[in-house]
Amino acid sequence: MKKVLALILAVAMIASVAVLAGCSGDKKDGDKKDSEKTYIIYSDNAFAPFEYLDTKSNEYVGVDMDIMAAIADDQGFKYEMHNEGFDAAMGAVQSGQADAMIAGMTINDDRKKTFDFSEPYFDDGQVIVAKDGTKIEDLKGKTVAVKNGTAGKDYAESVKDEYGFTINYYKGSPEMYQAVSTGVDVACFEDFSVIGYAIKTGEVDLKILSDEPMNVKGYGFAVKKGENAELLEKFNAGLKNIKENGKLKEILAKYGY
């Protein structure tokens, strides 16, 4: 009788271990799923056609939004997009609040001190923009508008003595365009592709004064210097693939490039 009871207890213990092992295995799979990385990506919120709010869908769309989606799909990673403005995006990456940013961000030596960049995915330069009838020489002794943290700001600061103007700083492109339209500032410095799109779509009634874009450089996807190297590698690999399979060309054509 004792042998029978011992046998029953042994079987019960084995069954319990098996159940616990099974539960442990299920939890491990669950933990694996829970630990899948969802990258936090920041972007601008008013930089059409690269990122802007579509009032019909109430969602942010644009070149950068489509490129990010295409690369994530190609590389099989998840991300969460935050359209908070250019300054906010840079601050979020630098503070570690965001893993990366994509916001029509020009790659330059000064930014390379604090960011690591992907391969460029689009080339652009700055132009001087003003109301119809304004001439380059009219900038002397006046104020011009620039957007904080941008290549346009940097370029304007580098030539202000040459042209003889002073600078007013704005948070976003819409505020900058408004300042020029209302005569607060005589002109502004903006990326050629962005202001060209705004003029073409009737968003602003301004004219490009420059004969051609100045200070032409590439736009890049950026992470905090020395961090998120794996994400940067994934972006570069995905960018290479969407260049080769024609998806990047398709995205740019969608927005008129």
PDB file of C-alpha atoms in Angstrom:
ATOM      1  CA  MET A   1       0.000   0.000   0.000  1.00  0.00           C
ATOM      2  CA  LYS A   2       2.873   2.356   0.861  1.00  0.00           C
ATOM      3  CA  LYS A   3       4.501   1.604  -2.499  1.00  0.00           C
ATOM      4  CA  VAL A   4       1.266   2.431  -4.328  1.00  0.00           C
ATOM      5  CA  LEU A   5       0.915   5.743  -2.450  1.00  0.00           C
ATOM      6  CA  ALA A   6       4.534   6.612  -3.158  1.00  0.00           C
ATOM      7  CA  LEU A   7       3.995   5.874  -6.855  1.00  0.00           C
ATOM      8  CA  ILE A   8       0.882   8.070  -6.949  1.00  0.00           C
ATOM      9  CA  LEU A   9       2.756  10.938  -5.260  1.00  0.00           C
ATOM     10  CA  ALA A  10       5.674  10.609  -7.670  1.00  0.00           C
ATOM     11  CA  VAL A  11       3.354  10.754 -10.688  1.00  0.00           C
ATOM     12  CA  ALA A  12       1.592  13.795  -9.203  1.00  0.00           C
ATOM     13  CA  MET A  13       4.900  15.586  -8.664  1.00  0.00           C
ATOM     14  CA  ILE A  14       6.034  14.877 -12.224  1.00  0.00           C
ATOM     15  CA  ALA A  15       2.739  16.210 -13.556  1.00  0.00           C
ATOM     16  CA  SER A  16       3.080  19.363 -11.442  1.00  0.00           C
ATOM     17  CA  VAL A  17       6.611  19.973 -12.710  1.00  0.00           C
ATOM     18  CA  ALA A  18       5.415  19.516 -16.283  1.00  0.00           C
ATOM     19  CA  VAL A  19       2.594  22.020 -15.776  1.00  0.00           C
ATOM     20  CA  LEU A  20       4.945  24.535 -14.173  1.00  0.00           C
ATOM     21  CA  ALA A  21       7.448  24.050 -16.984  1.00  0.00           C
ATOM     22  CA  GLY A  22       4.697  24.645 -19.496  1.00  0.00           C
ATOM     23  CA  CYS A  23       3.606  27.828 -17.701  1.00  0.00           C
ATOM     24  CA  SER A  24       7.181  28.963 -17.532  1.00  0.00           C
ATOM     25  CA  GLY A  25       7.554  28.393 -21.267  1.00  0.00           C
ATOM     26  CA  ASP A  26       4.373  30.364 -21.979  1.00  0.00           C
ATOM     27  CA  LYS A  27       5.585  33.253 -19.834  1.00  0.00           C
ATOM     28  CA  LYS A  28       8.914  33.239 -21.634  1.00  0.00           C
ATOM     29  CA  ASP A  29       7.156  33.556 -24.992  1.00  0.00           C
ATOM     30  CA  GLY A  30       5.012  36.328 -23.567  1.00  0.00           C
ATOM     31  CA  ASP A  31       8.054  38.140 -22.234  1.00  0.00           C
ATOM     32  CA  LYS A  32       9.675  37.845 -25.636  1.00  0.00           C
ATOM     33  CA  LYS A  33       6.672  39.448 -27.282  1.00  0.00           C
ATOM     34  CA  ASP A  34       6.504  42.150 -24.622  1.00  0.00           C
ATOM     35  CA  SER A  35      10.182  42.926 -25.092  1.00  0.00           C
ATOM     36  CA  GLU A  36       9.927  43.571 -28.837  1.00  0.00           C
ATOM     37  CA  LYS A  37      11.311  47.063 -29.401  1.00  0.00           C
ATOM     38  CA  THR A  38       8.990  49.843 -30.512  1.00  0.00           C
ATOM     39  CA  TYR A  39      11.173  52.785 -31.470  1.00  0.00           C
ATOM     40  CA  ILE A  40      10.075  56.300 -30.558  1.00  0.00           C
ATOM     41  CA  ILE A  41      10.576  58.597 -33.550  1.00  0.00           C
ATOM     42  CA  TYR A  42      10.056  62.361 -33.461  1.00  0.00           C
ATOM     43  CA  SER A  43       9.390  64.710 -36.365  1.00  0.00           C
ATOM     44  CA  ASP A  44       8.304  68.212 -37.285  1.00  0.00           C
ATOM     45  CA  ASN A  45       4.611  69.113 -37.436  1.00  0.00           C
ATOM     46  CA  ALA A  46       4.458  71.791 -40.159  1.00  0.00           C
ATOM     47  CA  PHE A  47       7.074  71.241 -42.853  1.00  0.00           C
ATOM     48  CA  ALA A  48       5.099  70.262 -45.942  1.00  0.00           C
ATOM     49  CA  PRO A  49       5.578  68.196 -48.012  1.00  0.00           C
ATOM     50  CA  PHE A  50       7.860  66.303 -45.612  1.00  0.00           C
ATOM     51  CA  GLU A  51       5.484  66.262 -42.653  1.00  0.00           C
ATOM     52  CA  TYR A  52       2.160  68.034 -42.235  1.00  0.00           C
ATOM     53  CA  LEU A  53      -1.309  67.433 -40.846  1.00  0.00           C
ATOM     54  CA  ASP A  54      -3.837  66.117 -43.344  1.00  0.00           C
ATOM     55  CA  THR A  55      -7.062  67.775 -42.196  1.00  0.00           C
ATOM     56  CA  LYS A  56      -9.236  65.135 -43.849  1.00  0.00           C
ATOM     57  CA  SER A  57      -7.725  62.161 -42.009  1.00  0.00           C
ATOM     58  CA  ASN A  58      -6.408  64.179 -39.048  1.00  0.00           C
ATOM     59  CA  GLU A  59      -3.129  62.298 -39.460  1.00  0.00           C
ATOM     60  CA  TYR A  60       0.375  63.460 -40.268  1.00  0.00           C
ATOM     61  CA  VAL A  61       1.482  62.644 -43.802  1.00  0.00           C
ATOM     62  CA  GLY A  62       4.362  63.575 -46.084  1.00  0.00           C
ATOM     63  CA  VAL A  63       7.630  62.424 -47.609  1.00  0.00           C
ATOM     64  CA  ASP A  64       9.295  61.647 -44.268  1.00  0.00           C
ATOM     65  CA  MET A  65       6.211  59.841 -42.960  1.00  0.00           C
ATOM     66  CA  ASP A  66       6.081  57.630 -46.063  1.00  0.00           C
ATOM     67  CA  ILE A  67       9.833  56.954 -46.057  1.00  0.00           C
ATOM     68  CA  MET A  68       9.739  55.964 -42.392  1.00  0.00           C
ATOM     69  CA  ALA A  69       6.811  53.607 -42.982  1.00  0.00           C
ATOM     70  CA  ALA A  70       8.468  52.023 -46.032  1.00  0.00           C
ATOM     71  CA  ILE A  71      11.783  51.425 -44.246  1.00  0.00           C
ATOM     72  CA  ALA A  72      10.127  50.020 -41.111  1.00  0.00           C
ATOM     73  CA  ASP A  73       8.122  47.658 -43.298  1.00  0.00           C
ATOM     74  CA  ASP A  74      11.231  46.627 -45.234  1.00  0.00           C
ATOM     75  CA  GLN A  75      13.263  45.999 -42.067  1.00  0.00           C
ATOM     76  CA  GLY A  76      10.434  44.574 -39.956  1.00  0.00           C
ATOM     77  CA  PHE A  77      10.579  46.914 -36.967  1.00  0.00           C
ATOM     78  CA  LYS A  78       7.879  48.836 -35.092  1.00  0.00           C
ATOM     79  CA  TYR A  79       7.880  52.531 -34.320  1.00  0.00           C
ATOM     80  CA  GLU A  80       5.715  55.234 -32.795  1.00  0.00           C
ATOM     81  CA  MET A  81       5.737  58.636 -34.476  1.00  0.00           C
ATOM     82  CA  HIS A  82       5.475  61.928 -32.567  1.00  0.00           C
ATOM     83  CA  ASN A  83       5.006  65.099 -34.632  1.00  0.00           C
ATOM     84  CA  GLU A  84       5.972  67.739 -32.082  1.00  0.00           C
ATOM     85  CA  GLY A  85       7.980  70.334 -34.025  1.00  0.00           C
ATOM     86  CA  PHE A  86      11.609  70.574 -35.141  1.00  0.00           C
ATOM     87  CA  ASP A  87      13.083  72.026 -31.940  1.00  0.00           C
ATOM     88  CA  ALA A  88      11.117  69.540 -29.838  1.00  0.00           C
ATOM     89  CA  ALA A  89      12.334  66.663 -32.005  1.00  0.00           C
ATOM     90  CA  MET A  90      15.989  67.604 -31.601  1.00  0.00           C
ATOM     91  CA  GLY A  91      15.546  68.054 -27.867  1.00  0.00           C
ATOM     92  CA  ALA A  92      13.789  64.704 -27.509  1.00  0.00           C
ATOM     93  CA  VAL A  93      16.627  62.852 -29.247  1.00  0.00           C
ATOM     94  CA  GLN A  94      19.336  64.672 -27.297  1.00  0.00           C
ATOM     95  CA  SER A  95      17.596  63.976 -23.963  1.00  0.00           C
ATOM     96  CA  GLY A  96      16.966  60.299 -24.753  1.00  0.00           C
ATOM     97  CA  GLN A  97      13.184  60.763 -24.846  1.00  0.00           C
ATOM     98  CA  ALA A  98      13.221  59.703 -28.501  1.00  0.00           C
ATOM     99  CA  ASP A  99      15.296  57.057 -30.274  1.00  0.00           C
ATOM    100  CA  ALA A 100      15.584  59.078 -33.474  1.00  0.00           C
ATOM    101  CA  MET A 101      14.127  61.844 -35.606  1.00  0.00           C
ATOM    102  CA  ILE A 102      13.212  62.315 -39.262  1.00  0.00           C
ATOM    103  CA  ALA A 103      12.204  65.876 -40.083  1.00  0.00           C
ATOM    104  CA  GLY A 104      13.788  67.180 -43.264  1.00  0.00           C
ATOM    105  CA  MET A 105      16.950  67.557 -41.196  1.00  0.00           C
ATOM    106  CA  THR A 106      19.989  68.816 -43.107  1.00  0.00           C
ATOM    107  CA  ILE A 107      23.205  66.925 -42.405  1.00  0.00           C
ATOM    108  CA  ASN A 108      26.008  69.310 -41.484  1.00  0.00           C
ATOM    109  CA  ASP A 109      29.252  69.289 -39.512  1.00  0.00           C
ATOM    110  CA  ASP A 110      27.844  71.213 -36.551  1.00  0.00           C
ATOM    111  CA  ARG A 111      24.976  68.744 -36.067  1.00  0.00           C
ATOM    112  CA  LYS A 112      27.359  65.811 -36.394  1.00  0.00           C
ATOM    113  CA  LYS A 113      28.791  66.870 -33.033  1.00  0.00           C
ATOM    114  CA  THR A 114      25.591  65.736 -31.291  1.00  0.00           C
ATOM    115  CA  PHE A 115      23.875  63.427 -33.820  1.00  0.00           C
ATOM    116  CA  ASP A 116      24.780  60.408 -35.927  1.00  0.00           C
ATOM    117  CA  PHE A 117      23.138  60.516 -39.345  1.00  0.00           C
ATOM    118  CA  SER A 118      21.933  58.002 -41.874  1.00  0.00           C
ATOM    119  CA  GLU A 119      22.908  58.149 -45.510  1.00  0.00           C
ATOM    120  CA  PRO A 120      21.136  61.142 -47.124  1.00  0.00           C
ATOM    121  CA  TYR A 121      17.719  60.425 -48.626  1.00  0.00           C
ATOM    122  CA  PHE A 122      17.032  63.841 -50.228  1.00  0.00           C
ATOM    123  CA  ASP A 123      19.137  66.849 -51.270  1.00  0.00           C
ATOM    124  CA  ASP A 124      18.008  70.427 -50.721  1.00  0.00           C
ATOM    125  CA  GLY A 125      19.296  73.951 -50.236  1.00  0.00           C
ATOM    126  CA  GLN A 126      18.127  77.318 -48.965  1.00  0.00           C
ATOM    127  CA  VAL A 127      16.502  80.186 -50.863  1.00  0.00           C
ATOM    128  CA  ILE A 128      15.505  83.743 -49.978  1.00  0.00           C
ATOM    129  CA  VAL A 129      11.752  84.297 -50.100  1.00  0.00           C
ATOM    130  CA  ALA A 130       9.780  87.558 -50.023  1.00  0.00           C
ATOM    131  CA  LYS A 131       6.651  89.288 -51.263  1.00  0.00           C
ATOM    132  CA  ASP A 132       6.367  89.981 -54.982  1.00  0.00           C
ATOM    133  CA  GLY A 133       8.312  93.081 -55.978  1.00  0.00           C
ATOM    134  CA  THR A 134      10.994  92.720 -53.310  1.00  0.00           C
ATOM    135  CA  LYS A 135      14.624  92.655 -54.483  1.00  0.00           C
ATOM    136  CA  ILE A 136      17.721  91.212 -52.869  1.00  0.00           C
ATOM    137  CA  GLU A 137      19.078  94.698 -52.184  1.00  0.00           C
ATOM    138  CA  ASP A 138      15.925  95.500 -50.197  1.00  0.00           C
ATOM    139  CA  LEU A 139      17.178  93.225 -47.379  1.00  0.00           C
ATOM    140  CA  LYS A 140      19.794  95.780 -46.316  1.00  0.00           C
ATOM    141  CA  GLY A 141      18.871  97.445 -43.031  1.00  0.00           C
ATOM    142  CA  LYS A 142      15.765  95.257 -42.596  1.00  0.00           C
ATOM    143  CA  THR A 143      14.892  92.136 -40.625  1.00  0.00           C
ATOM    144  CA  VAL A 144      14.523  88.669 -42.120  1.00  0.00           C
ATOM    145  CA  ALA A 145      12.716  85.658 -40.647  1.00  0.00           C
ATOM    146  CA  VAL A 146      14.256  82.274 -39.919  1.00  0.00           C
ATOM    147  CA  LYS A 147      13.051  79.096 -38.247  1.00  0.00           C
ATOM    148  CA  ASN A 148      14.861  78.009 -35.080  1.00  0.00           C
ATOM    149  CA  GLY A 149      17.309  75.134 -35.366  1.00  0.00           C
ATOM    150  CA  THR A 150      17.287  74.928 -39.159  1.00  0.00           C
ATOM    151  CA  ALA A 151      19.854  75.059 -41.946  1.00  0.00           C
ATOM    152  CA  GLY A 152      18.085  78.193 -43.165  1.00  0.00           C
ATOM    153  CA  LYS A 153      18.806  79.861 -39.821  1.00  0.00           C
ATOM    154  CA  ASP A 154      22.455  78.836 -39.967  1.00  0.00           C
ATOM    155  CA  TYR A 155      22.846  80.074 -43.527  1.00  0.00           C
ATOM    156  CA  ALA A 156      21.109  83.391 -42.805  1.00  0.00           C
ATOM    157  CA  GLU A 157      23.425  83.953 -39.840  1.00  0.00           C
ATOM    158  CA  SER A 158      26.444  83.269 -42.052  1.00  0.00           C
ATOM    159  CA  VAL A 159      25.488  85.896 -44.672  1.00  0.00           C
ATOM    160  CA  LYS A 160      23.717  88.559 -42.583  1.00  0.00           C
ATOM    161  CA  ASP A 161      26.734  90.898 -42.654  1.00  0.00           C
ATOM    162  CA  GLU A 162      27.128  90.454 -46.392  1.00  0.00           C
ATOM    163  CA  TYR A 163      23.484  91.392 -47.032  1.00  0.00           C
ATOM    164  CA  GLY A 164      23.214  93.873 -44.122  1.00  0.00           C
ATOM    165  CA  PHE A 165      20.100  92.486 -42.432  1.00  0.00           C
ATOM    166  CA  THR A 166      19.214  91.450 -38.881  1.00  0.00           C
ATOM    167  CA  ILE A 167      17.286  88.327 -37.912  1.00  0.00           C
ATOM    168  CA  ASN A 168      14.003  87.486 -36.207  1.00  0.00           C
ATOM    169  CA  TYR A 169      13.596  83.910 -35.017  1.00  0.00           C
ATOM    170  CA  TYR A 170      10.406  81.827 -35.234  1.00  0.00           C
ATOM    171  CA  LYS A 171       9.297  78.441 -33.952  1.00  0.00           C
ATOM    172  CA  GLY A 172       7.785  77.125 -37.194  1.00  0.00           C
ATOM    173  CA  SER A 173       7.569  77.718 -40.925  1.00  0.00           C
ATOM    174  CA  PRO A 174       3.936  78.984 -40.855  1.00  0.00           C
ATOM    175  CA  GLU A 175       4.841  81.712 -38.360  1.00  0.00           C
ATOM    176  CA  MET A 176       7.827  82.673 -40.495  1.00  0.00           C
ATOM    177  CA  TYR A 177       5.750  82.901 -43.689  1.00  0.00           C
ATOM    178  CA  GLN A 178       3.126  84.980 -41.860  1.00  0.00           C
ATOM    179  CA  ALA A 179       5.768  87.441 -40.667  1.00  0.00           C
ATOM    180  CA  VAL A 180       6.905  88.014 -44.248  1.00  0.00           C
ATOM    181  CA  SER A 181       3.375  88.179 -45.665  1.00  0.00           C
ATOM    182  CA  THR A 182       2.315  90.815 -43.133  1.00  0.00           C
ATOM    183  CA  GLY A 183       5.481  92.890 -43.531  1.00  0.00           C
ATOM    184  CA  VAL A 184       6.943  92.240 -40.091  1.00  0.00           C
ATOM    185  CA  ASP A 185      10.042  90.935 -41.891  1.00  0.00           C
ATOM    186  CA  VAL A 186      11.154  91.716 -45.413  1.00  0.00           C
ATOM    187  CA  ALA A 187      12.085  88.116 -46.315  1.00  0.00           C
ATOM    188  CA  CYS A 188      12.812  84.654 -44.951  1.00  0.00           C
ATOM    189  CA  PHE A 189      15.264  81.837 -45.564  1.00  0.00           C
ATOM    190  CA  GLU A 190      13.690  78.445 -46.264  1.00  0.00           C
ATOM    191  CA  ASP A 191      14.493  75.095 -47.888  1.00  0.00           C
ATOM    192  CA  PHE A 192      13.794  75.305 -51.611  1.00  0.00           C
ATOM    193  CA  SER A 193      11.652  72.159 -51.843  1.00  0.00           C
ATOM    194  CA  VAL A 194       9.472  73.195 -48.895  1.00  0.00           C
ATOM    195  CA  ILE A 195       8.745  76.790 -49.907  1.00  0.00           C
ATOM    196  CA  GLY A 196       8.399  75.688 -53.529  1.00  0.00           C
ATOM    197  CA  TYR A 197       5.672  73.249 -52.461  1.00  0.00           C
ATOM    198  CA  ALA A 198       3.957  75.917 -50.337  1.00  0.00           C
ATOM    199  CA  ILE A 199       3.905  78.375 -53.242  1.00  0.00           C
ATOM    200  CA  LYS A 200       2.730  75.739 -55.732  1.00  0.00           C
ATOM    201  CA  THR A 201      -0.145  74.618 -53.503  1.00  0.00           C
ATOM    202  CA  GLY A 202      -1.196  78.191 -52.728  1.00  0.00           C
ATOM    203  CA  GLU A 203      -0.346  77.984 -49.039  1.00  0.00           C
ATOM    204  CA  VAL A 204       1.646  81.213 -49.288  1.00  0.00           C
ATOM    205  CA  ASP A 205       1.684  84.138 -51.717  1.00  0.00           C
ATOM    206  CA  LEU A 206       5.422  84.735 -51.787  1.00  0.00           C
ATOM    207  CA  LYS A 207       8.202  84.662 -54.373  1.00  0.00           C
ATOM    208  CA  ILE A 208      11.649  83.046 -54.416  1.00  0.00           C
ATOM    209  CA  LEU A 209      14.335  85.716 -54.869  1.00  0.00           C
ATOM    210  CA  SER A 210      17.357  83.424 -55.164  1.00  0.00           C
ATOM    211  CA  ASP A 211      18.388  82.300 -58.646  1.00  0.00           C
ATOM    212  CA  GLU A 212      19.075  78.791 -57.321  1.00  0.00           C
ATOM    213  CA  PRO A 213      19.281  76.957 -53.971  1.00  0.00           C
ATOM    214  CA  MET A 214      22.301  77.815 -51.827  1.00  0.00           C
ATOM    215  CA  ASN A 215      24.224  75.606 -49.422  1.00  0.00           C
ATOM    216  CA  VAL A 216      22.800  72.376 -50.898  1.00  0.00           C
ATOM    217  CA  LYS A 217      23.136  69.375 -48.577  1.00  0.00           C
ATOM    218  CA  GLY A 218      21.397  66.072 -47.848  1.00  0.00           C
ATOM    219  CA  TYR A 219      18.539  65.353 -45.439  1.00  0.00           C
ATOM    220  CA  GLY A 220      19.201  62.558 -42.946  1.00  0.00           C
ATOM    221  CA  PHE A 221      17.587  60.368 -40.290  1.00  0.00           C
ATOM    222  CA  ALA A 222      19.292  61.162 -36.961  1.00  0.00           C
ATOM    223  CA  VAL A 223      20.011  59.453 -33.638  1.00  0.00           C
ATOM    224  CA  LYS A 224      21.862  60.718 -30.592  1.00  0.00           C
ATOM    225  CA  LYS A 225      25.612  60.507 -31.156  1.00  0.00           C
ATOM    226  CA  GLY A 226      26.990  57.155 -30.061  1.00  0.00           C
ATOM    227  CA  GLU A 227      23.566  55.587 -29.457  1.00  0.00           C
ATOM    228  CA  ASN A 228      20.961  53.521 -31.351  1.00  0.00           C
ATOM    229  CA  ALA A 229      23.518  52.271 -33.868  1.00  0.00           C
ATOM    230  CA  GLU A 230      21.324  49.241 -34.623  1.00  0.00           C
ATOM    231  CA  LEU A 231      18.382  51.468 -35.591  1.00  0.00           C
ATOM    232  CA  LEU A 232      20.654  53.581 -37.788  1.00  0.00           C
ATOM    233  CA  GLU A 233      21.907  50.424 -39.525  1.00  0.00           C
ATOM    234  CA  LYS A 234      18.322  49.277 -40.111  1.00  0.00           C
ATOM    235  CA  PHE A 235      17.395  52.661 -41.583  1.00  0.00           C
ATOM    236  CA  ASN A 236      20.395  52.622 -43.940  1.00  0.00           C
ATOM    237  CA  ALA A 237      19.684  49.046 -45.031  1.00  0.00           C
ATOM    238  CA  GLY A 238      16.024  49.865 -45.633  1.00  0.00           C
ATOM    239  CA  LEU A 239      16.893  53.077 -47.474  1.00  0.00           C
ATOM    240  CA  LYS A 240      19.223  51.142 -49.787  1.00  0.00           C
ATOM    241  CA  ASN A 241      16.455  48.654 -50.519  1.00  0.00           C
ATOM    242  CA  ILE A 242      13.744  51.225 -51.238  1.00  0.00           C
ATOM    243  CA  LYS A 243      16.143  53.059 -53.538  1.00  0.00           C
ATOM    244  CA  GLU A 244      16.842  49.858 -55.443  1.00  0.00           C
ATOM    245  CA  ASN A 245      13.243  48.646 -55.669  1.00  0.00           C
ATOM    246  CA  GLY A 246      11.885  52.031 -56.756  1.00  0.00           C
ATOM    247  CA  LYS A 247       9.810  52.718 -53.630  1.00  0.00           C
ATOM    248  CA  LEU A 248      11.727  55.907 -52.750  1.00  0.00           C
ATOM    249  CA  LYS A 249      11.262  57.234 -56.274  1.00  0.00           C
ATOM    250  CA  GLU A 250       7.551  56.442 -55.988  1.00  0.00           C
ATOM    251  CA  ILE A 251       7.262  58.332 -52.679  1.00  0.00           C
ATOM    252  CA  LEU A 252       9.051  61.412 -54.026  1.00  0.00           C
ATOM    253  CA  ALA A 253       6.926  61.392 -57.189  1.00  0.00           C
ATOM    254  CA  LYS A 254       3.785  61.312 -55.032  1.00  0.00           C
ATOM    255  CA  TYR A 255       4.764  64.741 -53.673  1.00  0.00           C
ATOM    256  CA  GLY A 256       5.963  66.182 -56.963  1.00  0.00           C
ATOM    257  CA  TYR A 257       9.686  65.358 -56.944  1.00  0.00           C
TER     258      TYR A 257
END
